[in-house]
PDB file of C-alpha atoms in Angstrom:
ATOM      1  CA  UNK A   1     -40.192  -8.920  70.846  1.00 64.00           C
ATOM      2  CA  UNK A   2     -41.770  -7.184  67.913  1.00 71.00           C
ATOM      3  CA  UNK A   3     -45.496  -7.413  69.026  1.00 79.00           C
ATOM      4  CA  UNK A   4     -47.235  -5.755  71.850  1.00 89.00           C
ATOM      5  CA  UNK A   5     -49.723  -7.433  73.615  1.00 93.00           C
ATOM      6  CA  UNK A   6     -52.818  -6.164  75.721  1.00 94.00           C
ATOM      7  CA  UNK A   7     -53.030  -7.032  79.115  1.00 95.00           C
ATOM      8  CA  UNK A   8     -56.447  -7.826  80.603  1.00 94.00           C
ATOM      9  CA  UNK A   9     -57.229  -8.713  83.970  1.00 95.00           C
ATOM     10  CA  UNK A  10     -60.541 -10.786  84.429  1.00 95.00           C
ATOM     11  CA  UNK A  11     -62.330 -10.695  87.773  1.00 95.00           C
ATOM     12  CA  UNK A  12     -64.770 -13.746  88.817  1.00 95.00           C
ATOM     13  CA  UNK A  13     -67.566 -13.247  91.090  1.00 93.00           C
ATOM     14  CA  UNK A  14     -67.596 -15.117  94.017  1.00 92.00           C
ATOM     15  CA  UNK A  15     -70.895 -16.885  95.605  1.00 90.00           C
ATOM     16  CA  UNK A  16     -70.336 -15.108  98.520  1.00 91.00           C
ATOM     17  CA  UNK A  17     -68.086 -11.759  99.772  1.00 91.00           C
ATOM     18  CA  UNK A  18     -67.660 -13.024 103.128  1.00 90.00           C
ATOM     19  CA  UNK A  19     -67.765 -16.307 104.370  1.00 88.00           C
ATOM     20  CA  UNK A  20     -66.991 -16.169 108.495  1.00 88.00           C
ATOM     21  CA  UNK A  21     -63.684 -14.214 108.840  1.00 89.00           C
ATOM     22  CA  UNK A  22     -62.735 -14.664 105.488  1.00 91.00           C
ATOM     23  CA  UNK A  23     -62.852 -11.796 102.214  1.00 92.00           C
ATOM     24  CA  UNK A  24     -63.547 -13.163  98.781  1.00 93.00           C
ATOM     25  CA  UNK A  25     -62.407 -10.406  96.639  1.00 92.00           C
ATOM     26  CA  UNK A  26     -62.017 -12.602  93.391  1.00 93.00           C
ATOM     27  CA  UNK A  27     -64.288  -9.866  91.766  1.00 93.00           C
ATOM     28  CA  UNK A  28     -62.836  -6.829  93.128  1.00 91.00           C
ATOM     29  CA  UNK A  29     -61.049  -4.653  90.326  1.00 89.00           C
ATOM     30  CA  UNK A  30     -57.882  -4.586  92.194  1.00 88.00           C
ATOM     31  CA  UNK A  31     -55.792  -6.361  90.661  1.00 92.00           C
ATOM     32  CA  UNK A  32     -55.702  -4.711  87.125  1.00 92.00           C
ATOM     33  CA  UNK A  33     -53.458  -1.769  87.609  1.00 92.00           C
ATOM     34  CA  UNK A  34     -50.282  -4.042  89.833  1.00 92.00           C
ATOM     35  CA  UNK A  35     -50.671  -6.716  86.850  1.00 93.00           C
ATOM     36  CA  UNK A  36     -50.477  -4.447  83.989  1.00 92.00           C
ATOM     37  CA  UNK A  37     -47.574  -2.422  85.443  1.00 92.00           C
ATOM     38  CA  UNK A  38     -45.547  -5.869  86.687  1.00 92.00           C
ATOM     39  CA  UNK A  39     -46.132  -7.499  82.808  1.00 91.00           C
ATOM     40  CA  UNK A  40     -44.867  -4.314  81.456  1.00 90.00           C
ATOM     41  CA  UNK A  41     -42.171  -4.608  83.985  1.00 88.00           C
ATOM     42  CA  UNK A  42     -41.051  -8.035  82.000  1.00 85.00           C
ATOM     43  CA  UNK A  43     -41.008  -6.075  78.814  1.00 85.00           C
ATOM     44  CA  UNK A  44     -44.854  -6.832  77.703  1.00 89.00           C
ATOM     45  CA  UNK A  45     -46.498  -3.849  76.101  1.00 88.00           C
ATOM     46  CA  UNK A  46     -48.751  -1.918  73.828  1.00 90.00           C
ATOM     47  CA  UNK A  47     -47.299  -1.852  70.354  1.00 86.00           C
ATOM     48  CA  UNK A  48     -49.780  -1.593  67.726  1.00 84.00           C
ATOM     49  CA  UNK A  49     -54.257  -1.700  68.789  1.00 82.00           C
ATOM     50  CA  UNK A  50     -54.633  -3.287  65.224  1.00 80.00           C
ATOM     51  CA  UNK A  51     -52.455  -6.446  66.042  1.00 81.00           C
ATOM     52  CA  UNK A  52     -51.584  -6.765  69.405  1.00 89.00           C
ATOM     53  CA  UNK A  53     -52.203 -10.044  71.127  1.00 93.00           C
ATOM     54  CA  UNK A  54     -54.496 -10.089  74.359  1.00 95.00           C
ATOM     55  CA  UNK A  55     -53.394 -11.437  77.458  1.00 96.00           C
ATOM     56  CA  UNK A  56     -56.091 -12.350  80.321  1.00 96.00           C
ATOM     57  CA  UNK A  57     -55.809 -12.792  83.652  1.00 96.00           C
ATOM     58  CA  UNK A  58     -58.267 -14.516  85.345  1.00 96.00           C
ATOM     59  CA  UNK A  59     -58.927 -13.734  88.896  1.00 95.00           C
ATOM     60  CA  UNK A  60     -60.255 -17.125  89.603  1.00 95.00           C
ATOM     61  CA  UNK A  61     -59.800 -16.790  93.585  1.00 94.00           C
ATOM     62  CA  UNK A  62     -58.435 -13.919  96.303  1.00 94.00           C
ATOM     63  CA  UNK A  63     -59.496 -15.093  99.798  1.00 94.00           C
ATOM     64  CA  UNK A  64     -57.867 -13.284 103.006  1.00 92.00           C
ATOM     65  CA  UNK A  65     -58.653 -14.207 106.032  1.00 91.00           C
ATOM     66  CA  UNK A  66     -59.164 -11.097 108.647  1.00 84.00           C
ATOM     67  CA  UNK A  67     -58.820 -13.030 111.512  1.00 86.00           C
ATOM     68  CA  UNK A  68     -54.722 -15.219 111.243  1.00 88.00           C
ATOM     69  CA  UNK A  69     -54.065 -12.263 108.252  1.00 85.00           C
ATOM     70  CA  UNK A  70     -54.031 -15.755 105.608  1.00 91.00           C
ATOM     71  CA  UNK A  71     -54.189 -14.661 101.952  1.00 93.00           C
ATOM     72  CA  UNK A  72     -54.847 -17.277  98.725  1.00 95.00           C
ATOM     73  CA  UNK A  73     -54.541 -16.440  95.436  1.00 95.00           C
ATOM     74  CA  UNK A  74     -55.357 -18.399  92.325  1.00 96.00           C
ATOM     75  CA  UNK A  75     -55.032 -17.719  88.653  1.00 96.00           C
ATOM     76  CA  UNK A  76     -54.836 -18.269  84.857  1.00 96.00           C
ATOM     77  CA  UNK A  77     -53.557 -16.711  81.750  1.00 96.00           C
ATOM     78  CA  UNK A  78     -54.881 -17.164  78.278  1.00 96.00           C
ATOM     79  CA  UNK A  79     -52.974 -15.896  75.255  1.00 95.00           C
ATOM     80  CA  UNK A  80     -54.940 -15.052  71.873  1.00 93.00           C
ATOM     81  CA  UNK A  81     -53.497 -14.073  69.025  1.00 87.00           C
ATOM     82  CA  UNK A  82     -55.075 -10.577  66.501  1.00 84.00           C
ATOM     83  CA  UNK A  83     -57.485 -13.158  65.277  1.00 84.00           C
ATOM     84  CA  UNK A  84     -59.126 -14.046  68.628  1.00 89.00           C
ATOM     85  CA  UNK A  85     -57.454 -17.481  68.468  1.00 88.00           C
ATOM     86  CA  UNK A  86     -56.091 -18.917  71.865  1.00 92.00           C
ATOM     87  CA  UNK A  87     -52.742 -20.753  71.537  1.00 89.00           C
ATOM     88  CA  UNK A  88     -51.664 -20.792  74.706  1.00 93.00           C
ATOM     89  CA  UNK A  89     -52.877 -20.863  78.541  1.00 95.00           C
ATOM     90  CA  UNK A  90     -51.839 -21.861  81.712  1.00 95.00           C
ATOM     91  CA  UNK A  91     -54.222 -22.887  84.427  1.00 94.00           C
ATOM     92  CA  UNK A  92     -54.048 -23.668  88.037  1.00 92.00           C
ATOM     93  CA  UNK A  93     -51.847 -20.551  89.416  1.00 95.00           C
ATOM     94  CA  UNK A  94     -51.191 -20.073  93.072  1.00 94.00           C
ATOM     95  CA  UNK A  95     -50.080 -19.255  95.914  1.00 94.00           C
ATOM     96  CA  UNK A  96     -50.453 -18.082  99.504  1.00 91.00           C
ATOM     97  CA  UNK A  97     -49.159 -15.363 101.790  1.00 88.00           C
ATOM     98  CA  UNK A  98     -49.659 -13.848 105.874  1.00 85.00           C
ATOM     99  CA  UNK A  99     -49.037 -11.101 107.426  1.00 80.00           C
ATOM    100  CA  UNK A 100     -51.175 -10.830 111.056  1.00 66.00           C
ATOM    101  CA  UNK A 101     -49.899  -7.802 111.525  1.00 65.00           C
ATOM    102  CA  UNK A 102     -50.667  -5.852 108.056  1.00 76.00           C
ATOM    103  CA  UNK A 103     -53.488  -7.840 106.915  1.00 73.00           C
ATOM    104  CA  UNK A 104     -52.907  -6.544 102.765  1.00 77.00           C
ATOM    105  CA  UNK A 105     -49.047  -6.699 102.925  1.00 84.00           C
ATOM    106  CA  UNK A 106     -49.644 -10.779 102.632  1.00 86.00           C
ATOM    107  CA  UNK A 107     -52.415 -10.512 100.107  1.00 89.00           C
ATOM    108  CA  UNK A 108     -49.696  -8.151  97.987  1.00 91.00           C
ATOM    109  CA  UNK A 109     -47.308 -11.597  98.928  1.00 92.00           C
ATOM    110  CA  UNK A 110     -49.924 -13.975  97.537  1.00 92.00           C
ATOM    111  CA  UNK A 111     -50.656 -12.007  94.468  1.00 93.00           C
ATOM    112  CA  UNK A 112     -46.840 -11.142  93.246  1.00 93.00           C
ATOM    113  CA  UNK A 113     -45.837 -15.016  94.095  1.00 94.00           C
ATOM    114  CA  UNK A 114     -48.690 -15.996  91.773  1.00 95.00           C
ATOM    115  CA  UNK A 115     -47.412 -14.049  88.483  1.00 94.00           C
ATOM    116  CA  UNK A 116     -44.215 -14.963  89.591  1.00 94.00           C
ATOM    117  CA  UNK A 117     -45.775 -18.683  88.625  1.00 94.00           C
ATOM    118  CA  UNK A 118     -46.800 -17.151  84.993  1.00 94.00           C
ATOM    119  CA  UNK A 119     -44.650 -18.784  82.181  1.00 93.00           C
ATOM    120  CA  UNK A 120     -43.976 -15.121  80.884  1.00 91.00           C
ATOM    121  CA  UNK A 121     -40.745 -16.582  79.197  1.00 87.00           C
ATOM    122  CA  UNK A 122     -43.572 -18.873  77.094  1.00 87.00           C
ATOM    123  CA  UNK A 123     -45.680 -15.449  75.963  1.00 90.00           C
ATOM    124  CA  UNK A 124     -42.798 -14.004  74.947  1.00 87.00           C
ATOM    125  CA  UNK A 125     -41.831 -16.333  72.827  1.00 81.00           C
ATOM    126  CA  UNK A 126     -45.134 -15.903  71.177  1.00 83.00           C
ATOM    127  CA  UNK A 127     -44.407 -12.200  70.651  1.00 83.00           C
ATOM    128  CA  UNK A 128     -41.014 -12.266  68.797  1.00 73.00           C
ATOM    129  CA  UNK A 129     -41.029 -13.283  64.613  1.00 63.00           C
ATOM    130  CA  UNK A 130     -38.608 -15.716  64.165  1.00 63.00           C
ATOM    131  CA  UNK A 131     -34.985 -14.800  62.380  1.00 65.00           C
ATOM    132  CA  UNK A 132     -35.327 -17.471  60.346  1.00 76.00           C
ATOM    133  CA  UNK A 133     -38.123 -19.176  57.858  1.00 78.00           C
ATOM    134  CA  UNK A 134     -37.004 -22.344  59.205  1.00 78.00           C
ATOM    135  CA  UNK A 135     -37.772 -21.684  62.632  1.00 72.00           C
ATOM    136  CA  UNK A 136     -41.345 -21.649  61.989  1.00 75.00           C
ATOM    137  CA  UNK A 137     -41.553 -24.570  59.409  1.00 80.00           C
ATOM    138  CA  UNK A 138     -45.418 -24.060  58.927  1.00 80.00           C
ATOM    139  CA  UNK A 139     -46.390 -20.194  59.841  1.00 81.00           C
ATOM    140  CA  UNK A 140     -48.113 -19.398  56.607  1.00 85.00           C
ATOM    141  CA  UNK A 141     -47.579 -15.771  55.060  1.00 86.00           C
ATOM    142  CA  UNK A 142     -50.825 -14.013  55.667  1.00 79.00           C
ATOM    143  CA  UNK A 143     -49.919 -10.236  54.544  1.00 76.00           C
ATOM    144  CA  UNK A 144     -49.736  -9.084  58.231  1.00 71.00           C
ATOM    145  CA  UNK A 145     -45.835  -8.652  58.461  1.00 71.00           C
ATOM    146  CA  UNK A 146     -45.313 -11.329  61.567  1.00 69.00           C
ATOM    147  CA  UNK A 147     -43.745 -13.983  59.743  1.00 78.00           C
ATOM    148  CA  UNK A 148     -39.832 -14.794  59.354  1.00 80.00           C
ATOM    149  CA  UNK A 149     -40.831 -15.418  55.795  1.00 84.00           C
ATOM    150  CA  UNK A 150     -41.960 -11.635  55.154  1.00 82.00           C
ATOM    151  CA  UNK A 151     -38.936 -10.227  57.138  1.00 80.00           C
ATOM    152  CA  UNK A 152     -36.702 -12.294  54.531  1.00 86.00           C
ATOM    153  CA  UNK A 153     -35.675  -9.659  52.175  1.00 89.00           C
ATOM    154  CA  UNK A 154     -34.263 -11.138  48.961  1.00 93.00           C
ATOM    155  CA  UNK A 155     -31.782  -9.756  46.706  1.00 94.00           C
ATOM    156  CA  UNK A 156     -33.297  -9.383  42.816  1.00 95.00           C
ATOM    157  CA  UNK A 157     -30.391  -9.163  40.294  1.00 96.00           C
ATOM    158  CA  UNK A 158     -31.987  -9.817  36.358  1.00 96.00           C
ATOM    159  CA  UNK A 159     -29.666  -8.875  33.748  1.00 96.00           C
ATOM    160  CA  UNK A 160     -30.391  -9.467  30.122  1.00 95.00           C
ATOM    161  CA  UNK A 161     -28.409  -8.649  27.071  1.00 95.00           C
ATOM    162  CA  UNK A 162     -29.397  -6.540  25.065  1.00 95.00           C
ATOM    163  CA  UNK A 163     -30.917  -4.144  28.103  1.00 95.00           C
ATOM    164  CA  UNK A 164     -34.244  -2.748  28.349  1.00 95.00           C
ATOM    165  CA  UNK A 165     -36.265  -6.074  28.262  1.00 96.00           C
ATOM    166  CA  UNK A 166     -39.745  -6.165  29.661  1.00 97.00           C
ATOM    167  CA  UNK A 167     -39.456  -8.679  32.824  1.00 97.00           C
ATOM    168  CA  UNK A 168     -42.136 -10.204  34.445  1.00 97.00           C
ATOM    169  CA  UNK A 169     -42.730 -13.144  37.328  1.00 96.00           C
ATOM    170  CA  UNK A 170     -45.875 -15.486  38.216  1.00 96.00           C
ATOM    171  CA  UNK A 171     -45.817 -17.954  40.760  1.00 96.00           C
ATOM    172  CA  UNK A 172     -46.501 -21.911  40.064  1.00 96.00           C
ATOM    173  CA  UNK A 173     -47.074 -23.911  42.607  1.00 96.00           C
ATOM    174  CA  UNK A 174     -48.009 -27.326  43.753  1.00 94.00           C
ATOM    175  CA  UNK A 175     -49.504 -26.850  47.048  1.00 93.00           C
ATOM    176  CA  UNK A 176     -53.011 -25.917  47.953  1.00 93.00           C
ATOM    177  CA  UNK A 177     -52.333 -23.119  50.255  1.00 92.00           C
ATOM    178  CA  UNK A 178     -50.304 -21.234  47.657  1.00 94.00           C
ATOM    179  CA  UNK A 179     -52.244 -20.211  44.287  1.00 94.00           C
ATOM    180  CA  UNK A 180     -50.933 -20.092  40.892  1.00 95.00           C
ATOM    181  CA  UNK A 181     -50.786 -16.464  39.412  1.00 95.00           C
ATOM    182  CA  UNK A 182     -50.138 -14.668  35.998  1.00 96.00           C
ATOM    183  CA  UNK A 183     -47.658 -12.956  34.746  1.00 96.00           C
ATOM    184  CA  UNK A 184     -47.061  -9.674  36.496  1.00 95.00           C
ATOM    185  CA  UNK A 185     -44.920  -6.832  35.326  1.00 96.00           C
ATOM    186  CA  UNK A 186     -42.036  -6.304  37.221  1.00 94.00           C
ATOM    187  CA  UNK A 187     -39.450  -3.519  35.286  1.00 95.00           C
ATOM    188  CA  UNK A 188     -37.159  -3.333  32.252  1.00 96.00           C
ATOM    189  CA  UNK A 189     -33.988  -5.102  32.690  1.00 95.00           C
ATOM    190  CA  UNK A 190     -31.392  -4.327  34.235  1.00 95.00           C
ATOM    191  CA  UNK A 191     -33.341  -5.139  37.258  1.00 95.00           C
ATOM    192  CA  UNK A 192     -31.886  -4.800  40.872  1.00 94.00           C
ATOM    193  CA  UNK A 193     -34.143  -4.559  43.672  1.00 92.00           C
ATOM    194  CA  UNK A 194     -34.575  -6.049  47.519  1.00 91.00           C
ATOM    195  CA  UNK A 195     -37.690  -7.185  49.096  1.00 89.00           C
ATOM    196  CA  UNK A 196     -39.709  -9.628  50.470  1.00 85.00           C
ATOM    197  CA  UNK A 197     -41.667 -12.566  49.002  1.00 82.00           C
ATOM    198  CA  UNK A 198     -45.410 -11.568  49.740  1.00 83.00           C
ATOM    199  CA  UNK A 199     -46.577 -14.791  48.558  1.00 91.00           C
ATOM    200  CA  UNK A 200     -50.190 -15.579  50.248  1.00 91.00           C
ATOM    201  CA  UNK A 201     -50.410 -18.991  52.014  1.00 92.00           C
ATOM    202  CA  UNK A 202     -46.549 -19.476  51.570  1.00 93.00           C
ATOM    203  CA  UNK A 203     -44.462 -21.564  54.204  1.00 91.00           C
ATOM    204  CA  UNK A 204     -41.161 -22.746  54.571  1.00 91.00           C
ATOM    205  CA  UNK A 205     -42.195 -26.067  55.013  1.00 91.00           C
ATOM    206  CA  UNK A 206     -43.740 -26.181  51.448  1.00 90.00           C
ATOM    207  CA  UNK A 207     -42.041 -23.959  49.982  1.00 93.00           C
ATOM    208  CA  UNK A 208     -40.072 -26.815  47.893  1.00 92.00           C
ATOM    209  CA  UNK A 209     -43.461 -27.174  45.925  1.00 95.00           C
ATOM    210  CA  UNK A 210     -43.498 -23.669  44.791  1.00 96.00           C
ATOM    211  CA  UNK A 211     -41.770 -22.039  41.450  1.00 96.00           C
ATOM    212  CA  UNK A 212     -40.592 -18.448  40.825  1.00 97.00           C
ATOM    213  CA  UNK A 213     -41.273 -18.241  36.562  1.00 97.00           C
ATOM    214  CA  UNK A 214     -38.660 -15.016  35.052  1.00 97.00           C
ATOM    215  CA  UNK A 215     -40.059 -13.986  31.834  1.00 97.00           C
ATOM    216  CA  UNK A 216     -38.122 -11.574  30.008  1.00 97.00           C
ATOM    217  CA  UNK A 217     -39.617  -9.856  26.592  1.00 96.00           C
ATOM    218  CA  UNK A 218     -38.200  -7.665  24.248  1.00 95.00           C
ATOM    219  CA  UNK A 219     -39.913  -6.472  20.684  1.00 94.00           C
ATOM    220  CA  UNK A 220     -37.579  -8.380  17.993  1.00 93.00           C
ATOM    221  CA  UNK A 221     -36.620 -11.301  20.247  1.00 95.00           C
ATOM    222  CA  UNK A 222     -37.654 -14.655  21.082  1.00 95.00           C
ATOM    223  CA  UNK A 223     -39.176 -14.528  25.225  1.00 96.00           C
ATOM    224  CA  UNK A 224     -37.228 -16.696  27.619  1.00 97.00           C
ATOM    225  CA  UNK A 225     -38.475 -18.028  30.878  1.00 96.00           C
ATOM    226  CA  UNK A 226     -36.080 -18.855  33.880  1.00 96.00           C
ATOM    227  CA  UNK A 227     -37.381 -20.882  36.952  1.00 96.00           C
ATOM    228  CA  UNK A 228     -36.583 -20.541  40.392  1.00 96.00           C
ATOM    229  CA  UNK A 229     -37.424 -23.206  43.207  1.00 96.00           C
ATOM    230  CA  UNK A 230     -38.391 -21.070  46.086  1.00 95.00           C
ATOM    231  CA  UNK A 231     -36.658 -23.142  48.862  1.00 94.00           C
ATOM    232  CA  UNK A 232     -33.682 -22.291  47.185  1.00 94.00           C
ATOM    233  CA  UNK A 233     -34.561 -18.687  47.231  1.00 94.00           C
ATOM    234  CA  UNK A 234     -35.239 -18.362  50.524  1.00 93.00           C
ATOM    235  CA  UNK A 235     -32.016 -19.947  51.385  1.00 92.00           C
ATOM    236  CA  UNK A 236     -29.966 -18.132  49.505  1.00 93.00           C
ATOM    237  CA  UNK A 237     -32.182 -14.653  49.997  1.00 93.00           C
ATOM    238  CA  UNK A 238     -31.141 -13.908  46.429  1.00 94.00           C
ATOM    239  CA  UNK A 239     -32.689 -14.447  42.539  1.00 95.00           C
ATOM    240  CA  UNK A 240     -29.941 -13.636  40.127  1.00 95.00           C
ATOM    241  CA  UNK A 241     -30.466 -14.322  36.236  1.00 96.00           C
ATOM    242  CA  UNK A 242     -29.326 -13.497  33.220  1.00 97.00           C
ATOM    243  CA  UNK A 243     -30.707 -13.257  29.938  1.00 96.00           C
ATOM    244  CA  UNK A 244     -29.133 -13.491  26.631  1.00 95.00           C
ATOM    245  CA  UNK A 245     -31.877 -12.480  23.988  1.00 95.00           C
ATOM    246  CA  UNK A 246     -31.747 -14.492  20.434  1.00 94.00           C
ATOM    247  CA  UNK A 247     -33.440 -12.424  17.509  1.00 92.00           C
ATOM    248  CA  UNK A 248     -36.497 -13.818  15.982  1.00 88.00           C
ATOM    249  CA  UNK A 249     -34.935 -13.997  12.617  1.00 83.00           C
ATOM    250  CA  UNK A 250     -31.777 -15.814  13.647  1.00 68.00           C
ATOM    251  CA  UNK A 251     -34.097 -18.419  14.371  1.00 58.00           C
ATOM    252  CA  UNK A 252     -35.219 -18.811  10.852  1.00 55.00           C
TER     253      UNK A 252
END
């Protein structure tokens, strides 16, 4: 997993604490210290305050009865995302435990057969960025680092004959998630570099409908232009050109 996620535990008052020989103790806090420590137990933890996920658990019922030692516990987990957005939860958790003889042993019973019931496999899979772009077909490249797109590093190798050739790139595109830019300076040619594409709104899914525009510049020479379809440069994790400069008066 490369994100950490914050685990919260949520207590719910009950109507009453004690209803004949049973404990309601859905809004005790004891529960937050055993949950944190068993979801860092399957590998969930604190990476990074700025854009860790939240996890909540919601204490939605803890009953145990003093007088047969019966325990009942019900939960549910909500998932949200560094932007406060839910996508996922899981309601309708439980599970029951007794112990006559040590009354909390079969509330600690109840409780660890309930998280047993969380999908934790399903979080997880929330917390890990995908190897590939095409494993998350529309996860749009916000800036943020979490997408397979970002962690794509693509091989740059512009060539251009004669050397020492201004190059620069924009970005054309026919989706509406992904804007059109200017040119922007990259180096003087040769140019060798690796990185990602930090293209804003970019997905795999339409990245077919996006161009990569070369422009290479040199005083005395005509400017070329090279375009690149950025499906294919995903794919291939590598822009190679090469540009053979005609003089302006040749032309004439």
């Amino acid at each position: 997993m490369t994100r950490g996620v914050k685990v919260t535990v949520l207590p719910t008052a009950p109507f009453e604490q004690i209803t004949k020989y049973t404990h309601h103790l859905s809004g005790k806090n004891l529960f937050s210290i055993p949950t944190v420590n068993y979801a860092q137990s399957m590998g969930l933890r604190e990476i990074n305050p700025e854009n860790d996920y939240n996890l909540s658990i919601t204490i939605v019922r803890a009953d145990i009865n003093g007088f047969n030692g019966e325990s009942f516990i019900e939960l549910s987990a909500s998932l949200r995302d560094d932007n406060g957005k839910e996508i996922y939860n899981q309601g309708n958790i439980s599970a029951s435990g007794k112990n006559m003889l040590f009354i909390p042993k079969g509330l600690n019973e109840a409780y660890t057969l309930a998280l047993e019931q969380i999908d934790w496999y399903r979080i997880a899979s929330y917390l890990r960025v995908a190897q590939r772009p095409e494993e998350e077909p529309h996860k749009k490249v916000s800036g943020q680092g979490d997408t397979a797109l970002e962690q794509t590093i693509i091989r740059w190798d512009v060539q251009s004959r004669p050397q020492g050739a201004d190059l620069f790139w924009r970005v054309v595109s026919k989706t509406p998630e992904v804007k059109s830019t200017n040119n922007k300076y990259l180096n003087t040619t040769p140019y060798e570099a690796t990185k990602s594409l930090d293209i804003k709104g970019l997905d795999y899914q339409t990245s077919g409908n996006v161009r990569i525009i070369l422009r290479c510049e040199k005083d005395g020479y005509l400017p070329q232009e090279k375009e690149f379809d950025v499906r294919m440069i995903i794919d291939q994790e590598e822009i190679s050109a090469f540009f053979r400069l005609v003089k302006e008066d040749e032309t004439e």
